[in-house]
Structure formats: structure tokens, C-alpha cells
Amino acid sequence: MPEPYDVITMGRIGVDIYPLQTGVSLARVDTFGKFLGGSPTNVAVAGARLGRRTAVITRTGQDAFGEYLHHQLREFGVDDRWVSAVEEYPTPVTFCEIFPPDHFPLYFYRQPKAPDLEIREPELDLDAVRDARIFWMTGTGLSAEPSRASTLAALRARSAGTDGAGADGGGPAPASRSRTATVFDLDWRPMFWDGGDHSSVAPARYREALAHATVAVGNLDECAIATGEREPYAAARALLAAGVELAVVKQGPKGVLAVHRDGTTADVPPLPVRVVNGLGAGDAFGGALCHGLLAGWEIGRIMRYANAAGAIVASRLACSSAMPYPHEVEQALADGAVGAPGAPPAEPLPTGAPPTGVPPTGAPPTGASPTGATP
């Protein structure tokens, strides 16, 4: 029997076409870069950067951009065996604008339909999903069929046998000893849902998925969709009541709150950072969260580590190619900020200026230069 993956993620993938200039609207940008993107895909990259064996379940178009994404996944050390092509739909692209410190509009091009919403249940390797130490899915995967049914099938494969019985009730679940967590990244993207912010079906679909998850991660807006609660502690309690064991509520500049069913609580402030591009910080947080869960760390340590990973990516122009290595996260924690002690934080790029010193894809970043771009 093959060794289980540390992390399998499922859901969105695409090509991020990002400006290599900051403080400039898309109408005025002259130079762009092309990068691997999609939140669950970025989480797999972040986990691989931290030394974990990761894979992603998703679909691309049968086109040159799809070929590019396969190449990038392999470059980042993410297994692409479950990334298949959909002939009918093009690989999605996403544009963004970069206005530090806190304005990063996203423009998704996923019409007439994104291939990653065409993940079909018969094509899933449910044994691998069941056996993975961590399975990570997102709210976007619940927004349309057949992705919704496939995501729920994967979740059911995870939850079957967690009480010691196999899926048929006749014996121990083969992966029960290795399984660490089933993570629901709430990932609320209203533009992907009928009705947008007023979607009448999203809350019910979120509740259905929460019943199978052991960890829920989301910001306050996402928690409000999932639970109806916006106050952090109330949202965490509501997520626990919905069935998870660990609720992680991201509060932006106020840090992150984690509450476990056993009563353990960690309320961790953010790490100081000069923000260049906030996109991708949450995905770095997610990969680091998986790393800490797999290591068996206590909740406070996991949250501090994940905060540091997210802050590092926020200090860079990139997303997937900006995911940090372990020594970078440890250095940021030791310094108490992103950047060496006594040194000024990395400056955002001058308005309209392209970045310099971007390392090759998959290589460790050097110096304080920003490292490429994507959410």
C-alpha cells in the first residue's frame, strides 16, 4: 500500500496574470507576470515548501495554460497526477491590482465555466483522499455541480470510519491511524455563487460540509456565511457546534483566533510586516497550519507559525512562488517581525516600477527582493 500523502487539496486552479507594477490600475499597467494560482493549489505549494508531500485534485483546460500549470506544479514539488483536462472550457485566468497596504482587487475570468468545477465523483481516487493525513477543500468547490457532489463524496470518504469502523461498518478504517485533519477552508467568493452575497443556498451547503470537517478556517466574512456570526468568539463557537474540532477565525490586523473543542484557545496577534501584496498570505497560512497540525504542535505554536508564514508572503509581490521555506519562517519568528532585526522592512516597489531580483520559480528567495506574483 503506498504511503499516504501528507496533504491533498481539492478545488480551484488557474493562471494569475499579475502586474509587475504597484500602485497602478490595470488600465495603465505595462508589464505583467504569469503565475500558478488558485487558493487550494497555493496551499499545496505552501505545504510542499515546508517539506510536506502534497498533491492537488483539480482540472484545467486542454490548452497551453493548462500545460503551464502542470509544469509549475511539478516545479514546486506538488503531485499533479489528479489534475486532468476539460476540453470544453478554457483554463481560468485571474488579474489583480496592487495598491499596498490593503487594496488588492481581483478580477476572475472563469466563464462560461471553470474546469475546476467539473471535478466528477467517478474520477476521484477516494482511497487516496481517505488515507491522506490532511484533506483540504474549499467553499468554492460547493458552488456548482458536479464539483459540489464530488467534494461531498470526498468528505464522506474522510468521515467514514473515524469512529474506528470502516466505511462498511465491518472493520477498522485503514487510514484511521494516519489521518490528522479534514480542513474546510470557508473561502467565500460571492462572485462564484448564484445570488452573490445574498445567495440563498450557500449557508446550507456550508453547513453540510462542516458536518464532515474536523477543522474550519475562515475570516469574519466567511464565518458569517457559514454560521451567521461575525463576532470572533461567537463564530468559533458556532463552527464547533456545526461539527468541527478546531475553529480558526482570521481577524486581519487583529490576528487570528483558534478555539478547540477541548477548550484550548489561542488568540495570536499578527507579526509586524510592511505589506507589498496581501494576496496569498492566507494560503501561506493554510500550508503552515497543515504543517503544524502534522507536526502535532500545540495550537498557539501553530497559529504563530502560520501567522509568520502569511506575513512573509504579504511582504512579497508573489503568491505561489513566494511561499516561505522553514528557515524563513523560523527567522521571522525569532526576529518578531518580517525582516532582520534593526533593518527597515522591505519597501514596496516604487509606483509603476517592475520588480528586480525575482528568483527562478521554485528557488529560495534571496535578499529582501520581492519574489514573483499570484494569489
Coordinates of C-alpha atoms in Angstrom, one line a residue:
M1 CA 0.0 0.0 0.0
P2 CA 1.5 3.4 -1.0
E3 CA 2.5 5.9 1.7
P4 CA -0.4 8.3 2.4
Y5 CA 0.1 11.9 1.2
D6 CA 0.7 14.5 4.0
V7 CA -1.8 16.9 2.3
I8 CA -4.2 16.6 -0.6
T9 CA -6.1 19.7 -1.6
M10 CA -9.1 19.9 -3.9
G11 CA -10.5 22.8 -5.8
R12 CA -9.6 25.9 -7.7
I13 CA -6.6 26.4 -10.0
G14 CA -5.8 28.9 -12.6
V15 CA -3.2 31.3 -14.1
D16 CA -2.6 34.6 -12.3
I17 CA -1.7 37.4 -14.7
Y18 CA -0.4 39.9 -12.3
P19 CA 1.1 43.4 -12.8
L20 CA 4.8 43.7 -12.2
Q21 CA 4.0 47.3 -11.1
T22 CA 2.3 48.5 -7.9
G23 CA 0.0 51.4 -7.3
V24 CA -1.1 51.3 -11.0
S25 CA -4.5 50.4 -12.3
L26 CA -4.8 47.7 -14.9
A27 CA -5.6 50.3 -17.5
R28 CA -2.1 51.7 -17.1
V29 CA 0.0 48.6 -16.4
D30 CA 2.6 47.9 -19.0
T31 CA 4.2 44.7 -17.7
F32 CA 2.7 41.5 -16.3
G33 CA 3.9 38.2 -15.0
K34 CA 2.2 34.8 -15.3
F35 CA 2.0 32.6 -12.2
L36 CA 0.3 29.5 -10.8
G37 CA -2.8 30.4 -8.8
G38 CA -5.9 29.2 -7.1
S39 CA -6.2 29.1 -3.3
P40 CA -6.2 25.3 -2.6
T41 CA -3.4 24.9 -5.2
N42 CA -1.4 27.5 -3.4
V43 CA -1.9 25.7 -0.1
A44 CA -0.4 22.6 -1.6
V45 CA 2.6 24.6 -2.8
A46 CA 3.0 26.1 0.7
G47 CA 2.9 22.7 2.2
A48 CA 5.5 21.4 -0.2
R49 CA 7.8 24.3 0.5
L50 CA 7.7 23.3 4.2
G51 CA 8.8 19.8 3.3
R52 CA 5.4 18.0 3.1
R53 CA 4.3 15.5 0.4
T54 CA 1.4 17.2 -1.3
A55 CA -1.0 16.7 -4.2
V56 CA -3.9 18.6 -5.7
I57 CA -7.2 17.4 -7.2
T58 CA -8.4 19.8 -9.8
R59 CA -9.0 20.3 -13.6
T60 CA -7.6 22.7 -16.2
G61 CA -8.5 23.5 -19.8
Q62 CA -6.9 21.4 -22.5
D63 CA -4.8 24.3 -23.6
A64 CA -1.4 25.9 -23.2
F65 CA -2.2 27.5 -19.9
G66 CA -3.2 24.0 -18.6
E67 CA 0.2 22.7 -19.7
Y68 CA 1.8 25.6 -17.9
L69 CA 0.1 24.8 -14.7
H70 CA 1.2 21.1 -14.8
H71 CA 4.8 22.3 -15.3
Q72 CA 4.5 24.7 -12.4
L73 CA 3.1 22.1 -10.0
R74 CA 5.9 19.8 -10.8
E75 CA 8.5 22.6 -10.3
F76 CA 7.0 23.3 -6.9
G77 CA 7.1 19.7 -5.9
V78 CA 3.3 19.2 -5.9
D79 CA 2.0 15.9 -7.4
D80 CA -0.2 16.6 -10.4
R81 CA -1.5 13.1 -11.1
W82 CA -5.1 14.1 -10.3
V83 CA -5.0 17.3 -12.4
S84 CA -7.0 16.4 -15.6
A85 CA -8.1 18.4 -18.6
V86 CA -11.6 19.5 -19.7
E87 CA -11.8 20.0 -23.4
E88 CA -14.9 22.2 -23.3
Y89 CA -13.7 25.1 -21.1
P90 CA -10.5 27.2 -21.1
T91 CA -8.1 27.4 -18.1
P92 CA -9.2 30.3 -15.9
V93 CA -7.1 33.4 -15.6
T94 CA -7.2 36.0 -12.8
F95 CA -5.9 39.6 -12.8
C96 CA -5.3 41.8 -9.8
E97 CA -4.3 45.3 -9.0
I98 CA -1.8 46.0 -6.3
F99 CA -2.3 49.0 -4.1
P100 CA -0.4 48.4 -0.8
P101 CA -1.1 48.1 2.0
D102 CA -4.6 46.9 1.9
H103 CA -6.3 47.2 -1.6
F104 CA -5.8 44.3 -4.0
P105 CA -8.8 43.9 -6.3
L106 CA -9.2 40.6 -8.1
Y107 CA -10.7 40.0 -11.5
F108 CA -11.7 36.4 -12.2
Y109 CA -12.2 35.1 -15.7
R110 CA -13.9 31.8 -15.2
Q111 CA -16.6 31.8 -18.0
P112 CA -18.5 30.1 -19.3
K113 CA -17.4 27.7 -16.5
A114 CA -14.2 26.9 -14.8
P115 CA -12.8 23.4 -15.4
D116 CA -12.1 23.0 -11.7
L117 CA -15.9 23.0 -11.2
E118 CA -16.1 19.9 -13.5
I119 CA -14.4 17.5 -11.0
R120 CA -16.5 14.4 -11.1
E121 CA -17.0 11.8 -8.4
P122 CA -16.2 8.7 -10.5
E123 CA -12.8 10.1 -11.3
L124 CA -11.8 10.6 -7.6
D125 CA -9.2 8.4 -6.0
L126 CA -11.3 8.1 -2.8
D127 CA -8.8 5.7 -1.3
A128 CA -6.0 8.3 -1.5
V129 CA -8.4 11.0 -0.2
R130 CA -9.4 8.8 2.7
D131 CA -5.8 7.9 3.5
A132 CA -4.2 11.4 3.3
R133 CA -3.1 12.7 6.6
I134 CA -4.8 16.0 5.8
F135 CA -7.5 16.7 3.2
W136 CA -8.2 20.3 2.4
M137 CA -11.3 21.5 0.5
T138 CA -12.8 25.0 0.0
G139 CA -16.2 26.7 -0.2
T140 CA -15.8 27.4 -3.9
G141 CA -16.0 23.7 -4.6
L142 CA -19.5 23.7 -3.2
S143 CA -20.8 26.4 -5.6
A144 CA -21.7 24.3 -8.6
E145 CA -22.2 20.8 -9.8
P146 CA -20.6 18.3 -10.3
S147 CA -17.9 19.8 -8.1
R148 CA -20.3 20.0 -5.1
A149 CA -21.2 16.3 -5.2
S150 CA -17.6 15.3 -5.7
T151 CA -16.4 17.5 -2.8
L152 CA -19.1 16.0 -0.5
A153 CA -18.1 12.5 -1.7
A154 CA -14.5 13.2 -0.7
L155 CA -15.6 14.5 2.7
R156 CA -17.8 11.4 3.3
A157 CA -14.8 9.2 2.4
R158 CA -12.9 11.0 5.1
S159 CA -15.5 10.9 7.8
A160 CA -16.5 7.2 7.2
G161 CA -14.8 5.1 9.8
T162 CA -13.5 7.9 12.0
D163 CA -15.0 6.1 15.0
G164 CA -12.8 3.1 14.3
A165 CA -15.1 1.3 11.8
G166 CA -14.6 1.1 8.1
A167 CA -16.9 2.7 5.5
D168 CA -19.0 -0.5 5.5
G169 CA -19.0 -0.7 9.4
G170 CA -17.2 -4.0 9.2
G171 CA -13.8 -3.2 10.5
P172 CA -11.2 -0.6 11.3
A173 CA -10.6 2.2 8.8
P174 CA -7.3 1.6 7.0
A175 CA -6.2 5.2 7.5
S176 CA -7.6 5.9 10.9
R177 CA -4.2 5.9 12.5
S178 CA -2.6 8.3 10.0
R179 CA -5.5 10.7 9.4
T180 CA -4.8 14.1 11.1
A181 CA -7.4 16.5 9.9
T182 CA -10.1 17.3 7.3
V183 CA -9.9 21.0 6.7
F184 CA -12.7 23.2 5.3
D185 CA -11.3 26.5 4.1
L186 CA -14.5 28.6 4.1
D187 CA -13.1 30.6 1.1
W188 CA -16.2 32.7 0.4
R189 CA -16.1 34.1 -3.1
P190 CA -19.6 35.6 -3.8
M191 CA -19.0 36.1 -7.5
F192 CA -18.9 32.3 -7.9
W193 CA -22.4 31.8 -6.4
D194 CA -25.9 32.5 -7.8
G195 CA -27.1 35.5 -5.8
G196 CA -23.6 36.5 -4.8
D197 CA -23.6 37.9 -1.2
H198 CA -27.3 37.2 -0.9
S199 CA -27.0 33.5 -2.0
S200 CA -29.8 31.5 -0.5
V201 CA -28.1 28.2 -0.9
A202 CA -24.6 28.9 0.3
P203 CA -25.2 28.7 4.1
A204 CA -26.9 25.3 3.8
R205 CA -24.1 23.9 1.6
Y206 CA -21.5 25.2 4.1
R207 CA -23.3 23.5 7.0
E208 CA -23.5 20.2 5.1
A209 CA -19.7 20.3 4.5
L210 CA -18.9 21.4 8.1
A211 CA -20.6 18.2 9.4
H212 CA -17.7 16.2 7.8
A213 CA -14.8 18.5 8.6
T214 CA -12.6 18.5 11.7
V215 CA -11.0 21.9 11.1
A216 CA -12.7 25.1 9.8
V217 CA -10.6 28.1 8.7
G218 CA -12.1 31.5 7.6
N219 CA -12.1 35.2 8.0
L220 CA -15.0 37.1 9.6
D221 CA -17.0 37.5 6.3
E222 CA -16.6 33.8 5.6
C223 CA -17.6 32.8 9.1
A224 CA -20.7 34.9 8.8
I225 CA -21.7 33.0 5.6
A226 CA -21.1 29.6 7.3
T227 CA -22.6 30.4 10.8
G228 CA -24.4 33.8 10.7
E229 CA -21.9 35.1 13.3
R230 CA -19.4 37.8 12.9
E231 CA -18.0 38.3 16.4
P232 CA -14.9 36.1 16.5
Y233 CA -15.6 34.0 19.6
A234 CA -19.3 33.6 18.7
A235 CA -18.2 32.5 15.2
A236 CA -15.7 30.0 16.6
R237 CA -18.3 28.5 19.0
A238 CA -20.8 28.2 16.1
L239 CA -18.3 26.4 13.9
L240 CA -17.6 24.0 16.8
A241 CA -21.4 23.5 17.2
A242 CA -21.6 22.7 13.4
G243 CA -19.2 19.7 14.0
V244 CA -15.6 20.7 13.7
E245 CA -13.0 20.1 16.4
L246 CA -10.9 23.2 15.7
A247 CA -12.2 26.6 14.6
V248 CA -9.7 29.1 13.2
V249 CA -11.0 32.6 12.8
K250 CA -8.8 35.0 10.9
Q251 CA -9.2 38.7 12.0
G252 CA -6.9 40.5 9.7
P253 CA -4.9 43.2 11.5
K254 CA -6.2 41.8 14.9
G255 CA -4.5 38.5 14.3
V256 CA -6.1 35.0 14.5
L257 CA -8.3 33.2 17.0
A258 CA -8.2 29.4 17.4
V259 CA -10.6 27.5 19.6
H260 CA -10.5 23.8 20.1
R261 CA -13.4 21.6 21.2
D262 CA -11.4 20.6 24.3
G263 CA -11.5 24.3 25.5
T264 CA -8.0 25.2 24.4
T265 CA -7.9 28.8 23.0
A266 CA -5.2 30.8 21.2
D267 CA -5.6 34.5 20.3
V268 CA -2.5 35.4 18.5
P269 CA -1.6 38.9 17.2
P270 CA -0.2 39.4 13.7
L271 CA 3.5 39.6 13.0
P272 CA 4.6 43.2 12.0
V273 CA 5.2 43.4 8.3
R274 CA 5.4 46.1 5.6
V275 CA 2.7 44.8 3.1
V276 CA 3.5 44.6 -0.6
N277 CA 0.8 42.3 -1.7
G278 CA -1.7 40.7 0.7
L279 CA -2.9 38.2 -1.8
G280 CA -1.6 34.7 -1.0
A281 CA -1.0 35.4 2.7
G282 CA -4.0 33.3 3.6
D283 CA -2.8 30.4 1.5
A284 CA 0.7 30.5 3.1
F285 CA -1.2 30.5 6.5
G286 CA -3.1 27.4 5.3
G287 CA 0.0 25.5 4.3
A288 CA 1.7 26.3 7.6
L289 CA -1.4 25.3 9.5
C290 CA -1.2 21.9 7.8
H291 CA 2.5 21.7 8.7
G292 CA 1.9 22.4 12.3
L293 CA -1.1 20.0 12.6
L294 CA 1.0 17.3 11.1
A295 CA 3.9 18.0 13.5
G296 CA 1.5 17.7 16.4
W297 CA 2.2 21.2 17.8
E298 CA 0.0 22.9 20.4
I299 CA -2.5 25.4 19.0
G300 CA -0.7 28.6 20.0
R301 CA 2.6 27.5 18.3
I302 CA 0.7 26.5 15.1
M303 CA -1.0 29.9 15.0
R304 CA 2.2 31.8 15.5
Y305 CA 4.0 29.8 12.8
A306 CA 1.1 30.2 10.3
N307 CA 0.9 34.0 11.0
A308 CA 4.6 34.3 10.3
A309 CA 4.3 32.3 7.0
G310 CA 1.4 34.6 5.9
A311 CA 3.3 37.8 6.9
I312 CA 6.3 36.7 4.8
V313 CA 4.1 36.3 1.7
A314 CA 2.4 39.6 2.3
S315 CA 5.8 41.2 2.2
R316 CA 6.4 39.9 -1.3
L317 CA 4.9 40.6 -4.7
A318 CA 4.2 36.9 -5.4
C319 CA 1.9 34.2 -4.0
S320 CA 2.7 30.7 -5.1
S321 CA 6.4 31.4 -5.8
A322 CA 6.6 33.5 -2.6
M323 CA 5.7 30.7 -0.2
P324 CA 8.3 30.5 2.5
Y325 CA 10.8 27.8 3.4
P326 CA 11.0 26.6 7.1
H327 CA 14.2 28.6 7.8
E328 CA 12.5 31.8 6.7
V329 CA 9.5 31.2 9.0
E330 CA 11.8 30.4 11.9
Q331 CA 13.8 33.6 11.3
A332 CA 10.7 35.7 11.2
L333 CA 9.5 34.2 14.5
A334 CA 13.0 34.8 16.1
D335 CA 13.0 38.4 14.9
G336 CA 9.4 39.1 15.9
A337 CA 8.8 40.7 12.6
V338 CA 9.4 40.1 8.9
G339 CA 12.9 41.4 8.2
A340 CA 16.2 41.2 10.1
P341 CA 16.4 42.9 13.5
G342 CA 17.4 46.5 13.1
A343 CA 16.8 46.5 9.3
P344 CA 14.0 48.5 7.8
P345 CA 11.1 46.4 6.4
A346 CA 11.2 45.6 2.7
E347 CA 9.9 48.6 0.9
P348 CA 7.0 48.2 -1.6
L349 CA 8.0 48.7 -5.2
P350 CA 8.1 52.3 -6.4
T351 CA 4.8 53.2 -8.2
G352 CA 4.9 51.9 -11.7
A353 CA 8.3 50.1 -11.3
P354 CA 8.7 46.5 -12.2
P355 CA 10.4 44.2 -9.6
T356 CA 14.0 43.2 -9.7
G357 CA 15.8 40.2 -8.4
V358 CA 13.0 37.8 -8.9
P359 CA 14.4 34.3 -8.3
P360 CA 13.6 31.4 -10.6
T361 CA 10.4 29.6 -9.9
G362 CA 10.8 27.0 -7.1
A363 CA 14.1 28.5 -5.9
P364 CA 14.6 30.0 -2.4
P365 CA 14.1 33.8 -2.4
T366 CA 17.3 35.8 -1.9
G367 CA 17.8 39.1 -0.1
A368 CA 14.8 41.3 0.5
S369 CA 13.6 41.5 -3.1
P370 CA 10.0 40.6 -3.8
T371 CA 9.6 37.2 -5.4
G372 CA 7.3 37.0 -8.4
A373 CA 3.4 37.2 -8.1
T374 CA 0.0 35.4 -7.6
P375 CA -2.9 34.8 -5.1

